[in-house]
Amino acid sequence: MFADRAKIFIKSGKGGDGHVSFRRELYVPNGGPDGGDGGKGGDIIFQVDDGLNTLIDFRQTRKYIATAGQPGGKKRCHGANGKDLVIKVPEGTVIKDFETNKVIADMSGECRREVVLKGGKGGLGNMHYVTSTMQAPKYAQPGQDSQELWVTLELKVIADAGLVGFPNVGKSTLLSRVSNARPKIANYHFTTLDPHLGVVDLDTGAGFVMADIPGLIEGASQGIGLGHDFLRHIERTKVLIHVVDAASTEGRDPVEDIRTINEELKAYNPDLQRRPQVIAANKIDAIYEGDEDPVERIRQVFEPEGIAVYPISAVSGKGVKELLYGVYEILKGLDTKPIVFEKEFDTNQLRAGANLPYTVERNQNGEYVVEGPRIEKMLGYTNLESEKGFVFFQNFLRDSGILEELEKAGIEEGDTVRMYGLAFDYYK
C-alpha cells in the first residue's frame, strides 16, 4: 500500500532541573553552594532516508517523544542530556503544522536533516547564583519545558516532468516504455493508484525524471475521488505532459479533457497552470484514415497558446522520441534545482512560556498590572534580590513578549509595573 500522508504527534525532551545543594565536608563548616546544572532535553530531528519511498510506517506509530534531560546533582554534577529522537522520512516529505497547514520543513534538495523541535535547556544549579550579598542561594533554575506539536507529513514526489491526464489514456504505458519504471497496466480506470517515478535516458547521455501521476477526474481540486492525494504530487514537477486519448476510444473529446485538467490544476494551485506544458496526443495507431484528424484539431486549439503537441503511440513507440527531446529542451531552460517549499512556520515560537496567556492592564493609580500563570510561577522560584536572578527575570519578560506588550500599551520610563504584589519602575 502506498501512503503519502500521515498525522503524527511529536514532543521534544524537557530540560533537567538545576540542583540546590551545599558542600558538606569535614573541616569545611561553611561550604559554598555546589548544585549542578540539569541536562538538555532531546531534540526531535527529521532525516531523509533514501531507502524509504512511502509514509506507511507512520500509520502504525503516531507518537514520537524524545527523552528528558536529567536533573543536576550535588558536587557540581551535571545531569545527563536527553537522547535526540531521529525520525526518518523519504525524500520529498513536507512537514506541516496540523492546525495552520503551514510548512515547517521540506525534506528535499539540500535539506537532508532538520531539527524541528528543540529540547528544553537544562536549568542552572544554585552554584551559579552566588553574589557578594547572596553567599548561600537556596534556589536553582528549573529546566526549560519541552515543545510539542501535531504535524502532518505529506510526500510530494520529486520529478522534472509529470504525466497528467484522465484515467486510462496511456500514462503508465508511456512511462514503462521510456524508463525503468514498471507500473501495473490494465484496461480499466484507476489501475494506477500510486505515483511512479522513472528515469528517462536519452541517446545523448542526458536524461530527466518523469512521474506518472494517477488519473485525474473532474472535481479533483475539490477532493472528489482521490483528487487532493493525486494533485499533491504535481506541485514539484517543472513540466506537465498532458496525455490525451487522441483517438477518443472511450468517447471523450481530447480538447475538452485538456481544458478540464487545466481547470482542476488552476483551482488546486494557480501556479500549476503557469508551468510549461506539452501535449502527448496518444493512441494515434487507433485513428482510422478518412476520419477528421483529431491531432490537427488539438494543434489548432493549443499551439496558438504556446503548447506544443506531439502525436504518439505509447504502445508502438511512434513519436515518443520526439516528445522526450521536446520535453528535455524545455527543461534545459529551467532551473535545475528541485522545487522546494519555503518555510512558513517557525517552531521556535512554541518555546514554553512564550505563548501562555497573560494580561497587561493599567489600573486607576496609573500602574501597569501584568498577570498570568507563567509569571506567577516564575516569581515563585526566582530570587529578584540577587543581580543574576533579576537579570534572569528580565530576560523572561523580554522573551515572552511582555516588554513589547507594555510598550504597545504606552508605558514610559519611570512608570510602575506591578506583578502579584511586586512593584518596580520601568526602564529600558
mmCIF file of N, CA, C and O in Angstrom, residues 312-360:
data_model
loop_
_atom_site.group_PDB
_atom_site.id
_atom_site.type_symbol
_atom_site.label_atom_id
_atom_site.label_comp_id
_atom_site.label_asym_id
_atom_site.label_seq_id
_atom_site.Cartn_x
_atom_site.Cartn_y
_atom_site.Cartn_z
ATOM 1 N N ILE A 312 1.702 10.617 -30.601
ATOM 2 C CA ILE A 312 2.487 9.446 -30.200
ATOM 3 C C ILE A 312 1.614 8.205 -30.121
ATOM 4 O O ILE A 312 0.371 8.290 -30.069
ATOM 5 N N SER A 313 2.298 7.074 -30.096
ATOM 6 C CA SER A 313 1.666 5.815 -29.724
ATOM 7 C C SER A 313 2.533 5.199 -28.640
ATOM 8 O O SER A 313 3.655 4.761 -28.905
ATOM 9 N N ALA A 314 2.031 5.199 -27.422
ATOM 10 C CA ALA A 314 2.809 4.648 -26.304
ATOM 11 C C ALA A 314 3.017 3.152 -26.468
ATOM 12 O O ALA A 314 3.992 2.588 -25.965
ATOM 13 N N VAL A 315 2.115 2.484 -27.214
ATOM 14 C CA VAL A 315 2.218 1.039 -27.415
ATOM 15 C C VAL A 315 3.323 0.701 -28.406
ATOM 16 O O VAL A 315 4.194 -0.139 -28.147
ATOM 17 N N SER A 316 3.329 1.382 -29.560
ATOM 18 C CA SER A 316 4.316 1.076 -30.594
ATOM 19 C C SER A 316 5.598 1.886 -30.466
ATOM 20 O O SER A 316 6.634 1.536 -31.027
ATOM 21 N N GLY A 317 5.526 3.009 -29.744
ATOM 22 C CA GLY A 317 6.692 3.864 -29.587
ATOM 23 C C GLY A 317 6.791 4.966 -30.625
ATOM 24 O O GLY A 317 7.716 5.794 -30.579
ATOM 25 N N LYS A 318 5.864 5.018 -31.564
ATOM 26 C CA LYS A 318 5.910 6.035 -32.611
ATOM 27 C C LYS A 318 5.763 7.436 -32.019
ATOM 28 O O LYS A 318 4.855 7.696 -31.239
ATOM 29 N N GLY A 319 6.684 8.340 -32.391
ATOM 30 C CA GLY A 319 6.612 9.732 -31.958
ATOM 31 C C GLY A 319 7.099 9.983 -30.539
ATOM 32 O O GLY A 319 7.197 11.137 -30.116
ATOM 33 N N VAL A 320 7.420 8.912 -29.797
ATOM 34 C CA VAL A 320 7.803 9.084 -28.391
ATOM 35 C C VAL A 320 9.147 9.797 -28.267
ATOM 36 O O VAL A 320 9.337 10.655 -27.401
ATOM 37 N N LYS A 321 10.085 9.461 -29.153
ATOM 38 C CA LYS A 321 11.408 10.080 -29.093
ATOM 39 C C LYS A 321 11.317 11.587 -29.265
ATOM 40 O O LYS A 321 11.967 12.358 -28.542
ATOM 41 N N GLU A 322 10.494 12.044 -30.192
ATOM 42 C CA GLU A 322 10.322 13.483 -30.426
ATOM 43 C C GLU A 322 9.729 14.163 -29.186
ATOM 44 O O GLU A 322 10.124 15.278 -28.829
ATOM 45 N N LEU A 323 8.797 13.492 -28.540
ATOM 46 C CA LEU A 323 8.193 14.032 -27.313
ATOM 47 C C LEU A 323 9.252 14.210 -26.229
ATOM 48 O O LEU A 323 9.332 15.267 -25.595
ATOM 49 N N LEU A 324 10.060 13.192 -26.016
ATOM 50 C CA LEU A 324 11.053 13.243 -24.943
ATOM 51 C C LEU A 324 12.079 14.344 -25.174
ATOM 52 O O LEU A 324 12.442 15.075 -24.246
ATOM 53 N N TYR A 325 12.550 14.473 -26.412
ATOM 54 C CA TYR A 325 13.525 15.530 -26.694
ATOM 55 C C TYR A 325 12.895 16.910 -26.598
ATOM 56 O O TYR A 325 13.557 17.877 -26.204
ATOM 57 N N GLY A 326 11.610 17.015 -26.933
ATOM 58 C CA GLY A 326 10.918 18.293 -26.775
ATOM 59 C C GLY A 326 10.815 18.701 -25.319
ATOM 60 O O GLY A 326 11.033 19.873 -24.961
ATOM 61 N N VAL A 327 10.529 17.728 -24.443
ATOM 62 C CA VAL A 327 10.459 18.000 -23.003
ATOM 63 C C VAL A 327 11.841 18.362 -22.468
ATOM 64 O O VAL A 327 11.987 19.303 -21.668
ATOM 65 N N TYR A 328 12.866 17.641 -22.939
ATOM 66 C CA TYR A 328 14.226 17.902 -22.462
ATOM 67 C C TYR A 328 14.683 19.314 -22.844
ATOM 68 O O TYR A 328 15.356 19.988 -22.049
ATOM 69 N N GLU A 329 14.329 19.789 -24.025
ATOM 70 C CA GLU A 329 14.697 21.141 -24.448
ATOM 71 C C GLU A 329 14.069 22.184 -23.539
ATOM 72 O O GLU A 329 14.691 23.207 -23.231
ATOM 73 N N ILE A 330 12.843 21.940 -23.099
ATOM 74 C CA ILE A 330 12.192 22.871 -22.162
ATOM 75 C C ILE A 330 12.914 22.855 -20.818
ATOM 76 O O ILE A 330 13.194 23.895 -20.228
ATOM 77 N N LEU A 331 13.246 21.650 -20.354
ATOM 78 C CA LEU A 331 13.901 21.523 -19.052
ATOM 79 C C LEU A 331 15.271 22.202 -19.036
ATOM 80 O O LEU A 331 15.690 22.741 -18.005
ATOM 81 N N LYS A 332 15.964 22.184 -20.155
ATOM 82 C CA LYS A 332 17.288 22.804 -20.216
ATOM 83 C C LYS A 332 17.218 24.304 -19.923
ATOM 84 O O LYS A 332 18.189 24.894 -19.447
ATOM 85 N N GLY A 333 16.088 24.919 -20.226
ATOM 86 C CA GLY A 333 15.948 26.351 -19.991
ATOM 87 C C GLY A 333 15.418 26.696 -18.621
ATOM 88 O O GLY A 333 15.198 27.876 -18.316
ATOM 89 N N LEU A 334 15.189 25.681 -17.775
ATOM 90 C CA LEU A 334 14.628 25.920 -16.441
ATOM 91 C C LEU A 334 15.693 25.713 -15.374
ATOM 92 O O LEU A 334 16.747 25.124 -15.627
ATOM 93 N N ASP A 335 15.409 26.188 -14.173
ATOM 94 C CA ASP A 335 16.303 25.995 -13.032
ATOM 95 C C ASP A 335 16.446 24.506 -12.747
ATOM 96 O O ASP A 335 15.454 23.773 -12.688
ATOM 97 N N THR A 336 17.693 24.049 -12.576
ATOM 98 C CA THR A 336 17.927 22.620 -12.354
ATOM 99 C C THR A 336 17.624 22.183 -10.925
ATOM 100 O O THR A 336 17.481 20.993 -10.656
ATOM 101 N N LYS A 337 17.530 23.129 -10.003
ATOM 102 C CA LYS A 337 17.266 22.763 -8.613
ATOM 103 C C LYS A 337 15.823 22.290 -8.450
ATOM 104 O O LYS A 337 14.926 22.803 -9.101
ATOM 105 N N PRO A 338 15.591 21.315 -7.582
ATOM 106 C CA PRO A 338 14.218 20.853 -7.362
ATOM 107 C C PRO A 338 13.370 21.931 -6.713
ATOM 108 O O PRO A 338 13.877 22.814 -6.016
ATOM 109 N N ILE A 339 12.083 21.888 -6.973
ATOM 110 C CA ILE A 339 11.159 22.837 -6.363
ATOM 111 C C ILE A 339 11.020 22.492 -4.881
ATOM 112 O O ILE A 339 10.632 21.379 -4.521
ATOM 113 N N VAL A 340 11.368 23.453 -4.030
ATOM 114 C CA VAL A 340 11.328 23.247 -2.578
ATOM 115 C C VAL A 340 10.381 24.273 -1.966
ATOM 116 O O VAL A 340 10.426 25.454 -2.307
ATOM 117 N N PHE A 341 9.526 23.825 -1.075
ATOM 118 C CA PHE A 341 8.547 24.708 -0.445
ATOM 119 C C PHE A 341 9.200 25.500 0.685
ATOM 120 O O PHE A 341 9.918 24.943 1.519
ATOM 121 N N GLU A 342 8.946 26.797 0.696
ATOM 122 C CA GLU A 342 9.561 27.678 1.679
ATOM 123 C C GLU A 342 8.983 27.436 3.072
ATOM 124 O O GLU A 342 7.811 27.092 3.233
ATOM 125 N N LYS A 343 9.817 27.663 4.079
ATOM 126 C CA LYS A 343 9.387 27.524 5.465
ATOM 127 C C LYS A 343 8.413 28.640 5.825
ATOM 128 O O LYS A 343 8.657 29.812 5.557
ATOM 129 N N GLU A 344 7.278 28.254 6.436
ATOM 130 C CA GLU A 344 6.243 29.220 6.801
ATOM 131 C C GLU A 344 5.972 29.264 8.302
ATOM 132 O O GLU A 344 5.339 30.178 8.798
ATOM 133 N N PHE A 345 6.437 28.254 9.028
ATOM 134 C CA PHE A 345 6.102 28.115 10.448
ATOM 135 C C PHE A 345 7.388 27.895 11.229
ATOM 136 O O PHE A 345 8.112 26.932 10.982
ATOM 137 N N ASP A 346 7.691 28.793 12.151
ATOM 138 C CA ASP A 346 8.902 28.690 12.968
ATOM 139 C C ASP A 346 8.552 28.040 14.302
ATOM 140 O O ASP A 346 7.831 28.626 15.117
ATOM 141 N N THR A 347 9.053 26.847 14.515
ATOM 142 C CA THR A 347 8.706 26.125 15.746
ATOM 143 C C THR A 347 9.349 26.743 16.978
ATOM 144 O O THR A 347 8.982 26.382 18.101
ATOM 145 N N ASN A 348 10.293 27.666 16.808
ATOM 146 C CA ASN A 348 10.883 28.322 17.978
ATOM 147 C C ASN A 348 9.849 29.128 18.754
ATOM 148 O O ASN A 348 10.019 29.387 19.944
ATOM 149 N N GLN A 349 8.771 29.529 18.059
ATOM 150 C CA GLN A 349 7.732 30.291 18.744
ATOM 151 C C GLN A 349 6.953 29.424 19.728
ATOM 152 O O GLN A 349 6.172 29.937 20.532
ATOM 153 N N LEU A 350 7.160 28.115 19.658
ATOM 154 C CA LEU A 350 6.454 27.212 20.570
ATOM 155 C C LEU A 350 7.125 27.125 21.928
ATOM 156 O O LEU A 350 6.616 26.463 22.818
ATOM 157 N N ARG A 351 8.297 27.772 22.075
ATOM 158 C CA ARG A 351 9.030 27.639 23.329
ATOM 159 C C ARG A 351 8.121 27.900 24.511
ATOM 160 O O ARG A 351 7.406 28.887 24.567
ATOM 161 N N ALA A 352 8.078 26.994 25.425
ATOM 162 C CA ALA A 352 7.159 27.046 26.562
ATOM 163 C C ALA A 352 7.236 28.380 27.273
ATOM 164 O O ALA A 352 8.296 28.895 27.568
ATOM 165 N N GLY A 353 6.080 28.946 27.538
ATOM 166 C CA GLY A 353 6.015 30.219 28.245
ATOM 167 C C GLY A 353 5.840 31.380 27.300
ATOM 168 O O GLY A 353 5.256 32.391 27.651
ATOM 169 N N ALA A 354 6.325 31.231 26.037
ATOM 170 C CA ALA A 354 6.252 32.351 25.111
ATOM 171 C C ALA A 354 4.831 32.590 24.640
ATOM 172 O O ALA A 354 4.477 33.692 24.271
ATOM 173 N N ASN A 355 4.006 31.538 24.640
ATOM 174 C CA ASN A 355 2.658 31.719 24.139
ATOM 175 C C ASN A 355 1.594 31.425 25.199
ATOM 176 O O ASN A 355 0.441 31.219 24.860
ATOM 177 N N LEU A 356 1.988 31.391 26.464
ATOM 178 C CA LEU A 356 0.990 31.230 27.509
ATOM 179 C C LEU A 356 0.262 32.552 27.719
ATOM 180 O O LEU A 356 0.845 33.620 27.535
ATOM 181 N N PRO A 357 -1.000 32.518 28.117
ATOM 182 C CA PRO A 357 -1.774 33.757 28.236
ATOM 183 C C PRO A 357 -1.293 34.648 29.384
ATOM 184 O O PRO A 357 -0.854 34.165 30.425
ATOM 185 N N TYR A 358 -1.350 35.939 29.151
ATOM 186 C CA TYR A 358 -1.088 36.926 30.186
ATOM 187 C C TYR A 358 -1.847 38.186 29.819
ATOM 188 O O TYR A 358 -2.274 38.367 28.672
ATOM 189 N N THR A 359 -2.050 39.040 30.789
ATOM 190 C CA THR A 359 -2.779 40.293 30.557
ATOM 191 C C THR A 359 -1.916 41.479 30.971
ATOM 192 O O THR A 359 -1.119 41.383 31.915
ATOM 193 N N VAL A 360 -2.057 42.565 30.257
ATOM 194 C CA VAL A 360 -1.391 43.824 30.579
ATOM 195 C C VAL A 360 -2.468 44.905 30.657
ATOM 196 O O VAL A 360 -3.103 45.226 29.660
#
